[in-house]
Coordinates of C-alpha atoms in Angstrom, one line a residue:
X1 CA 0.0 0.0 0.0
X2 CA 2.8 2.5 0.7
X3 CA 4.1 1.5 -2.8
X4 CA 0.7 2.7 -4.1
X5 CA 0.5 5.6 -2.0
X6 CA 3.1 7.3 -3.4
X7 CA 2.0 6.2 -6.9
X8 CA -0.7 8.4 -6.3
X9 CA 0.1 11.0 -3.4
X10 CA -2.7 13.1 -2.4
X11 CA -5.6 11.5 -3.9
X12 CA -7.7 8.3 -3.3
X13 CA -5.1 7.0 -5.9
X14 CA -4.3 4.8 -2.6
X15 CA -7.1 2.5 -3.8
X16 CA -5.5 2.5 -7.0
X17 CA -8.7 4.5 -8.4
X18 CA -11.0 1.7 -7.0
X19 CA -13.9 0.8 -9.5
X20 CA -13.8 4.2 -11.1
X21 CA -10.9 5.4 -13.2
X22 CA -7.6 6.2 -11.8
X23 CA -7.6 10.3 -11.0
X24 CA -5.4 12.4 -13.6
X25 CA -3.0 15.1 -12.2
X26 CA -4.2 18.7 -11.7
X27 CA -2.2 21.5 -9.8
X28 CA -3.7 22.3 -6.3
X29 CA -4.7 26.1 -6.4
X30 CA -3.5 28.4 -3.6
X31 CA -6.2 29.2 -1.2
X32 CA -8.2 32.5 -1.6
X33 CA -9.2 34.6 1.4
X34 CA -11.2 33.4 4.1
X35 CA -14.5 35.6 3.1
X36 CA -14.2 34.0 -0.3
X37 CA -14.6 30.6 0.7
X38 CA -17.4 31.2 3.3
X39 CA -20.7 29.6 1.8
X40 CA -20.9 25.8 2.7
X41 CA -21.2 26.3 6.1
X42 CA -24.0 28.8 6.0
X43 CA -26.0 26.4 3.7
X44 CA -25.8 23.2 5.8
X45 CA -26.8 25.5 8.9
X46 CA -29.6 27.1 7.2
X47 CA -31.1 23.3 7.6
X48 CA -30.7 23.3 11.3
X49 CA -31.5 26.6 12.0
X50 CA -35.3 26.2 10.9
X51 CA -35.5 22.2 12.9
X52 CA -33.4 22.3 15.7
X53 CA -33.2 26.3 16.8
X54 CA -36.6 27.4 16.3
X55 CA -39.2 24.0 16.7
X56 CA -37.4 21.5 18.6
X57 CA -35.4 23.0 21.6
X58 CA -37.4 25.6 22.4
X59 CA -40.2 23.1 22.9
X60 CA -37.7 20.7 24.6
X61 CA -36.9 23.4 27.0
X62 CA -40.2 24.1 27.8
X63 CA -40.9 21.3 29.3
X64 CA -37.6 20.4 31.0
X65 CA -35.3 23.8 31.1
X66 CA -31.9 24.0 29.4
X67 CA -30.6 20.6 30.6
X68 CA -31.0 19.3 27.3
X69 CA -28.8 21.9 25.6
X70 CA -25.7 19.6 26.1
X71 CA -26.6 17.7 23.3
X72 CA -26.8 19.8 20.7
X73 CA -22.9 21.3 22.2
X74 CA -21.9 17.9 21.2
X75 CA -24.2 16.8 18.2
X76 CA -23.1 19.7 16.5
X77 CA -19.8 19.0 17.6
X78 CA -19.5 16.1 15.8
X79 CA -21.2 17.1 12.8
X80 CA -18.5 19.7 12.6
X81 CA -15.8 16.7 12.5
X82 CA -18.1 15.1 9.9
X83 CA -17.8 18.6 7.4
X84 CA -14.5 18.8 7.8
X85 CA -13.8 15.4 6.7
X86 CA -16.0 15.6 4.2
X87 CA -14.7 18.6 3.0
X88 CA -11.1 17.1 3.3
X89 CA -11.4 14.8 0.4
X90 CA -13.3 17.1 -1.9
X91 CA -10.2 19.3 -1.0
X92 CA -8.1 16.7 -2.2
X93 CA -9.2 15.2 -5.3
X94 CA -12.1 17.9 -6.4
X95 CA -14.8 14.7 -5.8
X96 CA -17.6 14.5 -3.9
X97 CA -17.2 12.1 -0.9
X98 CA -19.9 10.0 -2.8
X99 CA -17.9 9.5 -5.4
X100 CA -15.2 8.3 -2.7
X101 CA -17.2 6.0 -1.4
X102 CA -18.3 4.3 -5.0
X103 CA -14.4 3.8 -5.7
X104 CA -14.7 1.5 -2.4
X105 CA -17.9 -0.3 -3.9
X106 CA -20.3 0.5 -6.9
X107 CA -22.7 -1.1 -4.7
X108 CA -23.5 1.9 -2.2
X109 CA -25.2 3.6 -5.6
X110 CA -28.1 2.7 -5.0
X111 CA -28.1 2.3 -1.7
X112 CA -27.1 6.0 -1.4
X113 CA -29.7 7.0 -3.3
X114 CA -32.4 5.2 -1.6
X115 CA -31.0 6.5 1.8
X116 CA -31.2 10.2 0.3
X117 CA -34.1 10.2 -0.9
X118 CA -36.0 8.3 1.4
X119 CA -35.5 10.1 4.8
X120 CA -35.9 13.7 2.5
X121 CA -39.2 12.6 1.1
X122 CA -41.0 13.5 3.8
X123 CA -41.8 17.3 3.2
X124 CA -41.5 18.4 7.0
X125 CA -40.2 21.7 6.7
X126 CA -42.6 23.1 3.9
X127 CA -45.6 21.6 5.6
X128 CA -44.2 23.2 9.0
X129 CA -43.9 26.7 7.2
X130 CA -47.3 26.6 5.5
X131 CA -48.8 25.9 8.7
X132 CA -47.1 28.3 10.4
X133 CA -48.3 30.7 7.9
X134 CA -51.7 30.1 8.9
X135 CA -51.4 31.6 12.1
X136 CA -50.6 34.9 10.9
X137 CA -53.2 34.6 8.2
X138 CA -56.1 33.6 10.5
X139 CA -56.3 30.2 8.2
X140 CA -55.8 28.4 4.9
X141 CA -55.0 25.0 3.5
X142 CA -51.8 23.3 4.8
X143 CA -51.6 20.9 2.3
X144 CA -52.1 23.7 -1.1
X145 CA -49.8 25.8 0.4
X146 CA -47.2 23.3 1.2
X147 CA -47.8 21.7 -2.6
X148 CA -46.9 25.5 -3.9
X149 CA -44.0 26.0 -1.8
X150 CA -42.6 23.0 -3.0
X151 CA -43.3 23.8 -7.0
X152 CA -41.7 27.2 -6.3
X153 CA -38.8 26.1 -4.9
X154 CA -38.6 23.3 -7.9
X155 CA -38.9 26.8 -9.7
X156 CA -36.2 28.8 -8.5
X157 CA -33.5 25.4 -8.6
X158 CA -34.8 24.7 -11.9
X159 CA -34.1 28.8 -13.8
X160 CA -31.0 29.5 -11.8
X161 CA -28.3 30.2 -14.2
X162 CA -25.4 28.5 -11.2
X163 CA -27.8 26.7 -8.7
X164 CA -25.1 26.8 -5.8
X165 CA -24.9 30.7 -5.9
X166 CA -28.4 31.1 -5.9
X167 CA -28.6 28.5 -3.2
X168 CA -26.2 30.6 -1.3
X169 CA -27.3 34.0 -1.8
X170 CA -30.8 32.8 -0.1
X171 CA -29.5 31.1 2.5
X172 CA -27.0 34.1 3.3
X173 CA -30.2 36.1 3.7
X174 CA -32.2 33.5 5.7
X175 CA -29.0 33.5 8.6
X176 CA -28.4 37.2 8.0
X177 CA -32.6 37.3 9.3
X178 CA -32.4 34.9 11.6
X179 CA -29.2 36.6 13.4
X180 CA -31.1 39.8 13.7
X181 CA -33.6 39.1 15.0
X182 CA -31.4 36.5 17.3
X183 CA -29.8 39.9 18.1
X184 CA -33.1 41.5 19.2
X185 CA -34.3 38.8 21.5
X186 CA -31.2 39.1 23.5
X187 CA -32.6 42.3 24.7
X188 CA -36.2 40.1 25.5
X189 CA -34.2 37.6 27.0
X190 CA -32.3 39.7 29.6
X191 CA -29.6 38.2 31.9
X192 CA -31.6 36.2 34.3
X193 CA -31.9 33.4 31.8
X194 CA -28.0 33.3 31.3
X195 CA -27.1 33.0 34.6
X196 CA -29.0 29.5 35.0
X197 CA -27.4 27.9 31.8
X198 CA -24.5 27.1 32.9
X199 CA -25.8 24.5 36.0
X200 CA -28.9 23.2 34.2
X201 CA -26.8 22.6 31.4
X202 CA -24.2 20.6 33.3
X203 CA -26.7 18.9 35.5
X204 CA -28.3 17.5 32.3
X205 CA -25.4 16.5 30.5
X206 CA -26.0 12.3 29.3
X207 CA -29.8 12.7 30.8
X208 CA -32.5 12.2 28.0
X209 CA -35.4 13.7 30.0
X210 CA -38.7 11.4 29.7
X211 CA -41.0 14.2 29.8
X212 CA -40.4 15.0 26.1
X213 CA -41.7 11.9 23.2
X214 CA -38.2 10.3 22.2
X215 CA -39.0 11.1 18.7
X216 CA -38.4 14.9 19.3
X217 CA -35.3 14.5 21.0
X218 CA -34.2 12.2 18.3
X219 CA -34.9 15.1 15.7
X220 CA -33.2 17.5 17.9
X221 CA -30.2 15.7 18.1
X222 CA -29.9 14.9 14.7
X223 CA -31.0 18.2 12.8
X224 CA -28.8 19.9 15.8
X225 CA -26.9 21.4 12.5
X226 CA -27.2 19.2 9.4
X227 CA -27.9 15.6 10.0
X228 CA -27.9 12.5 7.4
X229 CA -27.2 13.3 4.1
X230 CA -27.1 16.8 4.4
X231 CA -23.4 16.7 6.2
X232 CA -22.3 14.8 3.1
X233 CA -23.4 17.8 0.6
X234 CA -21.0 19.8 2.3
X235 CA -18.9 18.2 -0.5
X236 CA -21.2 19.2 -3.1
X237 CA -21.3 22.7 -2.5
X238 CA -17.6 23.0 -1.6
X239 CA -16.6 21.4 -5.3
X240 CA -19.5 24.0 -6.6
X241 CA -17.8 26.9 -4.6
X242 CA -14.3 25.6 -6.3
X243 CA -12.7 24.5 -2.7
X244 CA -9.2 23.2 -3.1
X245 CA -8.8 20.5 -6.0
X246 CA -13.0 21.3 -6.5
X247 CA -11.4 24.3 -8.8
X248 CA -11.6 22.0 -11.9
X249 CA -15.1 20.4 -11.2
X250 CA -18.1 21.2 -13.2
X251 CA -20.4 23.6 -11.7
X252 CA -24.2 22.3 -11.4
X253 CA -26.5 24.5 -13.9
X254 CA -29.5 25.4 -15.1
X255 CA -30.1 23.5 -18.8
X256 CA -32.5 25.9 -19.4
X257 CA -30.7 29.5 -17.9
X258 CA -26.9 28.2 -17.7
X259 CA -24.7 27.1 -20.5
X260 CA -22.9 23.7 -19.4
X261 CA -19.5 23.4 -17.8
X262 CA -17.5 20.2 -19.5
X263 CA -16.0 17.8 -17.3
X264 CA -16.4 15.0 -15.1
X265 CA -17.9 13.9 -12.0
X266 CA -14.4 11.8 -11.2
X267 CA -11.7 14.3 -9.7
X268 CA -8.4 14.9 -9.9
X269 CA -4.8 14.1 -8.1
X270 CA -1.7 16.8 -7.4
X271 CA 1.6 15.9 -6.8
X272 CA 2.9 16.3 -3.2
X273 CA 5.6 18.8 -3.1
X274 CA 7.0 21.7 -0.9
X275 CA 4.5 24.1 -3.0
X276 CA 1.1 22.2 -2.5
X277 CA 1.6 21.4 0.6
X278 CA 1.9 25.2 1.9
X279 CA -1.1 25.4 0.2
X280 CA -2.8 22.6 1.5
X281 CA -2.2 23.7 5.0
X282 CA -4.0 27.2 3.9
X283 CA -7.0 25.3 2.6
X284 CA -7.7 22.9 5.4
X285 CA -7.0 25.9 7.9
X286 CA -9.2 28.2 5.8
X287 CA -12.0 24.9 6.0
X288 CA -11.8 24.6 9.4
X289 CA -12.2 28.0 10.7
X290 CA -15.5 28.3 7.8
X291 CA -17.0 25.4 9.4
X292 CA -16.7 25.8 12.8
X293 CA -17.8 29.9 12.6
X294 CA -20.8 29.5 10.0
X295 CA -22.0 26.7 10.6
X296 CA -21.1 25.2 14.7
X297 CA -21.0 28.9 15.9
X298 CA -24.0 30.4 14.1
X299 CA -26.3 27.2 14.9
X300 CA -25.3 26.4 18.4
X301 CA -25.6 30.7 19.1
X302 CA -29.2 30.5 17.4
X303 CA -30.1 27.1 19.2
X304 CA -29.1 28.4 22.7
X305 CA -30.5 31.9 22.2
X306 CA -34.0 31.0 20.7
X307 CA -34.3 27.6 24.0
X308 CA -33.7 31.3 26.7
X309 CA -36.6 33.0 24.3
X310 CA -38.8 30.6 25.2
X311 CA -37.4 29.5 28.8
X312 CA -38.1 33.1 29.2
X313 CA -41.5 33.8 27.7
X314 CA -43.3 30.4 28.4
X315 CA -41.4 29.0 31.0
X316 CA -41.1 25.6 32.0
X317 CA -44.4 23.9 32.5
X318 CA -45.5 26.7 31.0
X319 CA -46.5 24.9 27.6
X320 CA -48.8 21.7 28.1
X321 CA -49.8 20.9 24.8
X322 CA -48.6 18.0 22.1
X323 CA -45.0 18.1 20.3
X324 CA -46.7 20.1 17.3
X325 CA -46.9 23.7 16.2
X326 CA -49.1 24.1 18.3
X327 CA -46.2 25.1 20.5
X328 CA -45.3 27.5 18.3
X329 CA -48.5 29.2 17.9
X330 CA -48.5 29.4 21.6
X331 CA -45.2 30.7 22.2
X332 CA -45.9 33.7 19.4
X333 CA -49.4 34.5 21.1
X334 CA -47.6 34.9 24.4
X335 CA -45.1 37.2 22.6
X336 CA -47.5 39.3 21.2
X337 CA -49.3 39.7 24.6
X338 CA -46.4 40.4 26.3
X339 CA -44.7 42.6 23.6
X340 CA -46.8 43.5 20.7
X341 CA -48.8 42.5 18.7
X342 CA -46.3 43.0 15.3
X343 CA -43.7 40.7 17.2
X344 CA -46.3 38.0 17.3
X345 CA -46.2 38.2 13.3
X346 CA -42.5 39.0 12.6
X347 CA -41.6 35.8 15.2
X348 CA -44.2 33.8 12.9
X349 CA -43.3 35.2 9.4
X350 CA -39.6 34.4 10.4
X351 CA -40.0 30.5 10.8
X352 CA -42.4 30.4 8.1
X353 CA -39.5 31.9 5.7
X354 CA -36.9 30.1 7.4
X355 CA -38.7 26.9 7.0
X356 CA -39.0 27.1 3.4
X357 CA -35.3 28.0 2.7
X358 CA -34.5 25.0 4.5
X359 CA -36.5 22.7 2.3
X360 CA -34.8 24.6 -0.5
X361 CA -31.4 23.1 0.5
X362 CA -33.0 19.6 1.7
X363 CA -34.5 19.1 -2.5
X364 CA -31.3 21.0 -3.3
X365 CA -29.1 18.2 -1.5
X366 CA -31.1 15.6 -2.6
X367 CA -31.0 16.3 -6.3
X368 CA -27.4 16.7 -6.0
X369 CA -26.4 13.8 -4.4
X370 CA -28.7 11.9 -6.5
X371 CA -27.6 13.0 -9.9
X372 CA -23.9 12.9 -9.1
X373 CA -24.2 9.4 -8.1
X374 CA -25.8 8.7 -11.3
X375 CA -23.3 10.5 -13.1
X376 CA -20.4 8.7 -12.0
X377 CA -21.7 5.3 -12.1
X378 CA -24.8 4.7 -14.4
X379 CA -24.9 7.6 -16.8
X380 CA -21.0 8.0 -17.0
X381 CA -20.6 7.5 -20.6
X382 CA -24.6 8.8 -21.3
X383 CA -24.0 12.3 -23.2
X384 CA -27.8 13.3 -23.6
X385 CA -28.4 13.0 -19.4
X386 CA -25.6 15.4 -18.2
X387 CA -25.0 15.5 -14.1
X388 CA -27.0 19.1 -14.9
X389 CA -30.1 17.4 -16.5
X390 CA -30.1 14.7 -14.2
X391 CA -30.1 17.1 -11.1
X392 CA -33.2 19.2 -12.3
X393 CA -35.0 15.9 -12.9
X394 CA -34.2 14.9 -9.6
X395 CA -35.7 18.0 -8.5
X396 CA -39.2 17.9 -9.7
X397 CA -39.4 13.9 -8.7
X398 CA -38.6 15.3 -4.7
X399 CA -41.7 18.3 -5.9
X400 CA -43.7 15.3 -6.7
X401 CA -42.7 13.1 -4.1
X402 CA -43.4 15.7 -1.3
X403 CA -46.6 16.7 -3.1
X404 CA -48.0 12.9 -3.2
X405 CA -47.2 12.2 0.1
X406 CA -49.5 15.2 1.4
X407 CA -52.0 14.4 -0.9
X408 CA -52.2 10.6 1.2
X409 CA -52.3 13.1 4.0
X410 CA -49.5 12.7 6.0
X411 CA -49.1 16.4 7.2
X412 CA -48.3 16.4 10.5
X413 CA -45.0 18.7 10.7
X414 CA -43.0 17.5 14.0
X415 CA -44.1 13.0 12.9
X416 CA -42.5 13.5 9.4
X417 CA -39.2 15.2 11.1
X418 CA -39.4 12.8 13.6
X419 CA -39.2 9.7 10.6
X420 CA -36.8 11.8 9.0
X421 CA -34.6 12.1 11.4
X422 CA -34.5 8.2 12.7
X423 CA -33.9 7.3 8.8
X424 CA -31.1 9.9 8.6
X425 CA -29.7 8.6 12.0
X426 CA -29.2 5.1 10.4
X427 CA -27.4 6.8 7.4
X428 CA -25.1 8.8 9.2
X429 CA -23.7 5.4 11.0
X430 CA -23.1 4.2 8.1
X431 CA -21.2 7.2 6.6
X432 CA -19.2 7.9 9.4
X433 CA -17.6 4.1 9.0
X434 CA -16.9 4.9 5.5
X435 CA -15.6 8.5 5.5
X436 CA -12.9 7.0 8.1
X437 CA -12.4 4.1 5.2
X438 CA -12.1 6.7 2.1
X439 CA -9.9 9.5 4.0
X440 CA -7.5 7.1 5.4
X441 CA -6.9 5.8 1.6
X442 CA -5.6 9.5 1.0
X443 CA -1.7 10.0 1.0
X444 CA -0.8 10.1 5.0
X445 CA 0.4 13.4 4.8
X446 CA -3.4 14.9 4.0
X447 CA -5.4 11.9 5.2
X448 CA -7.9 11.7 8.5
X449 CA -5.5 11.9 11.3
X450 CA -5.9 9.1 14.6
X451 CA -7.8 11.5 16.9
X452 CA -10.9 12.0 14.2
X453 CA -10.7 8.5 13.5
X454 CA -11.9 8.1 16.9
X455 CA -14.3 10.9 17.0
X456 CA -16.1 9.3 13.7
X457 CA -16.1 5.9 15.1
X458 CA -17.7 7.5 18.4
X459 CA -20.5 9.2 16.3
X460 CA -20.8 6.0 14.7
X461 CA -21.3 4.0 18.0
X462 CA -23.4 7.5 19.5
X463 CA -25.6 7.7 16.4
X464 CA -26.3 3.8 16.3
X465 CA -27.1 3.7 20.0
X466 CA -29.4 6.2 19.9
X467 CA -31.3 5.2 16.7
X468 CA -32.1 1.7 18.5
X469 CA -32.8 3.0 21.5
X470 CA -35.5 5.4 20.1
X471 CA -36.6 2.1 17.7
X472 CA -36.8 0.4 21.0
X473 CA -38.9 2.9 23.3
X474 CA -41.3 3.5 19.9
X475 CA -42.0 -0.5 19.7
X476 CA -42.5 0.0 23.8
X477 CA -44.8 2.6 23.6

């Protein structure tokens, strides 16, 4: 293997290409300023801040206090070791980490697939945002609205000229919102709330409290961030922003607004040498910093801040109804009463917008992951259904998806999060295993080091434990 290694330094060349073709040689770019590269990390937290930050711990906490806050400290912790590695081999071959893991085996291609699309079928975050829009509105059909939020957003994917800028630019705006108004309910919030954190926090730490359904505290530990599949489009949008060897990818466009970019969905090697590896060093330091600032910063910040809004306004004990948005309505009433009547409808209006942006990345991952599985593996040598094509049509079959599955009416917001999330808790034990597998095959000198070896095979174990224990309690209920 060392023999190989060097064969191929810097790539997954250590697998001797694997069952896809052997990786050409490309020059490494130098690393651009840190504000050029920020972008994947605001995308993948745009999905947990909409789940985790506004629905899930705010409820949690109103039934319990903070002591559940620990765990999204640590599940976004490890998500952030899960983007990095990800990121890591996109940064060294220009690949997605899917493709990675069909060099190991052809075989997880449609098993990929099915575990993408499956869990992201459910259309929980458009059907929570139209029915948050009905509070405001006094009423209206959950299911029409949700149907049109999904066709718009197959709209706006579908006549974007680069889909990853436009992807971007929203998502910018949504965290941009969110912050500020993150910023103003730190004057609502006050200092009392802060000064109990710290203990209730601590006291709670490895406690799952059994006043709150185990489904909602699986969703809040897995969408604490990204969870499932999404961690693994870091990889996407990082060879779409042009991170590291992702510089001589193809961009995803529109076939109908964008004009094509040629190339491949297989990636590219560079030579190890004094020069590449300063540069290197620059990228994964740039990577890191991007990661843990936009995306473990930003959603553990928005998480903490919007639990004290509502340890603060409702109280604990203060909310007795369901795990349903119901909570939310109730928590928005009580601001109005207490503060206005317009912060009632800006604290509504907020999630509702927030909400749909996130479902914007979950079809936006989807499609991606989807069509750059097909074309590396199935459609590799097709010419008429480019990676481009293929994505949009993935698109409108997630549209349809989501749309048929409220039309059998299963609408209930917080139960298709709650299946989403135990679906994407399976996949992300399985990932973690193979991320560890693909990275380690990398040259030694830019592979996973020892100590996140271990942290993956913890969130392995941690994800795996927790998925059969919420099986278990569900089967026991």
């Amino acid at each position: 293997m060392a023999d190989r290694a060097t064969r191929y330094p810097g790539s997954a060349g250590a697998m001797d290409g694997g069952t896809l073709p052997a990786m050409p040689t490309r020059e490494l770019p130098a690393a651009p300023r840190l504000r050029k590269i920020i972008g994947p990390g605001v995308v993948i937290a745009a999905v947990g801040i909409g789940t985790g930050e506004y629905l899930l711990h705010p409820f949690i906490t109103s039934r319990v206090g903070l002591t559940f806050l620990w765990a999204a400290a640590i599940g976004l912790g490890l998500q952030y070791f899960i983007n990095t590695e990800v990121a890591r081999y996109t940064l060294a071959t220009g690949e997605t980490i899917l493709t990675g893991f069909l060099r190991l085996w052809r075989g997880w291609a449609p098993l990929f697939i099915a575990m993408t699309v499956i869990p992201f079928a459910w259309p929980a975050w458009m059907t929570s945002s139209a029915q948050m829009l009905t509070f405001p509105l006094g009423g209206g059909n959950v299911q029409w609205i949700a149907v049109g939020g999904l066709v718009l957003i197959g709209a706006v994917l579908t006549f974007s000229p680069v889909v990853y800028k436009t992807v971007e630019k929203l998502e910018m705006f949504k965290i941009i919102m969110v912050l500020l108004f993150v910023a103003f309910a730190l004057v609502l919030i006050g200092w009392q709330p802060w000064t109990d954190l710290p203990h209730a926090t601590v006291q709670g730490i490895g406690r799952l409290p059994q006043e709150v359904p185990v489904g909602v505290l699986m969703s809040a530990l897995v969408f604490a961030g990204g969870g499932g599949a999404v961690n693994l489009a870091v990889s996407n949008w990082a060879r779409d922003k042009g991170w590291g060897m992702g510089i001589h990818a193809p961009r995803v466009v529109s076939p109908v607004t964008g004009e094509e970019e040629a190339g491949t969905a297989t990636g590219y090697q560079f030579e190890i040498t004094d020069t590449s590896m300063s540069r290197w060093k620059q990228w994964w330091k740039a990577v890191r910093i991007e990661q843990f600032v936009t995306f473990y910063l930003v959603t553990l910040v928005s998480i903490v801040v919007f639990a004290l809004l509502a340890y603060k306004i409702i109280g604990v004990g203060g909310y007795t109804g369901p795990a349903d948005l119901g909570f939310i309505k109730f928590e928005g009433t009580a601001l109005g009463e207490q503060y206005g009547q317009w912060l009632k409808i800006l604290f509504w209006t907020i999630g509702a917008v927030s909400l749909v942006f996130a479902n914007l990345v979950v079809v936006d991952l989807v499609a991606r992951i989807t069509s750059n599985i097909l074309a590396t593996t199935y459609l590799r040598d097709h010419t008429t259904w480019t990676e481009a094509k293929t994505y949009m049509a993935a698109v409108w079959v997630m549209v349809g998806l989501g749309a048929g599955i409220l039309a059998l009416g299963l609408d209930q917001p917080l139960v298709l999060i709650a299946i989403a999330a135990l679906l994407n808790g399976l996949v992300m034990v399985v990932y973690c295993v193979l991320i560890i597998r693909v990275n380690g095959a990398l040259d030694h000198r830019i592979g996973i080091s020892r100590p996140r070896r271990i942290v993956l095979a913890v969130a392995s174990v941690a994800y795996a434990a927790f998925t059969v224990y919420t099986i278990v309690t569900w089967i026991h209920s």
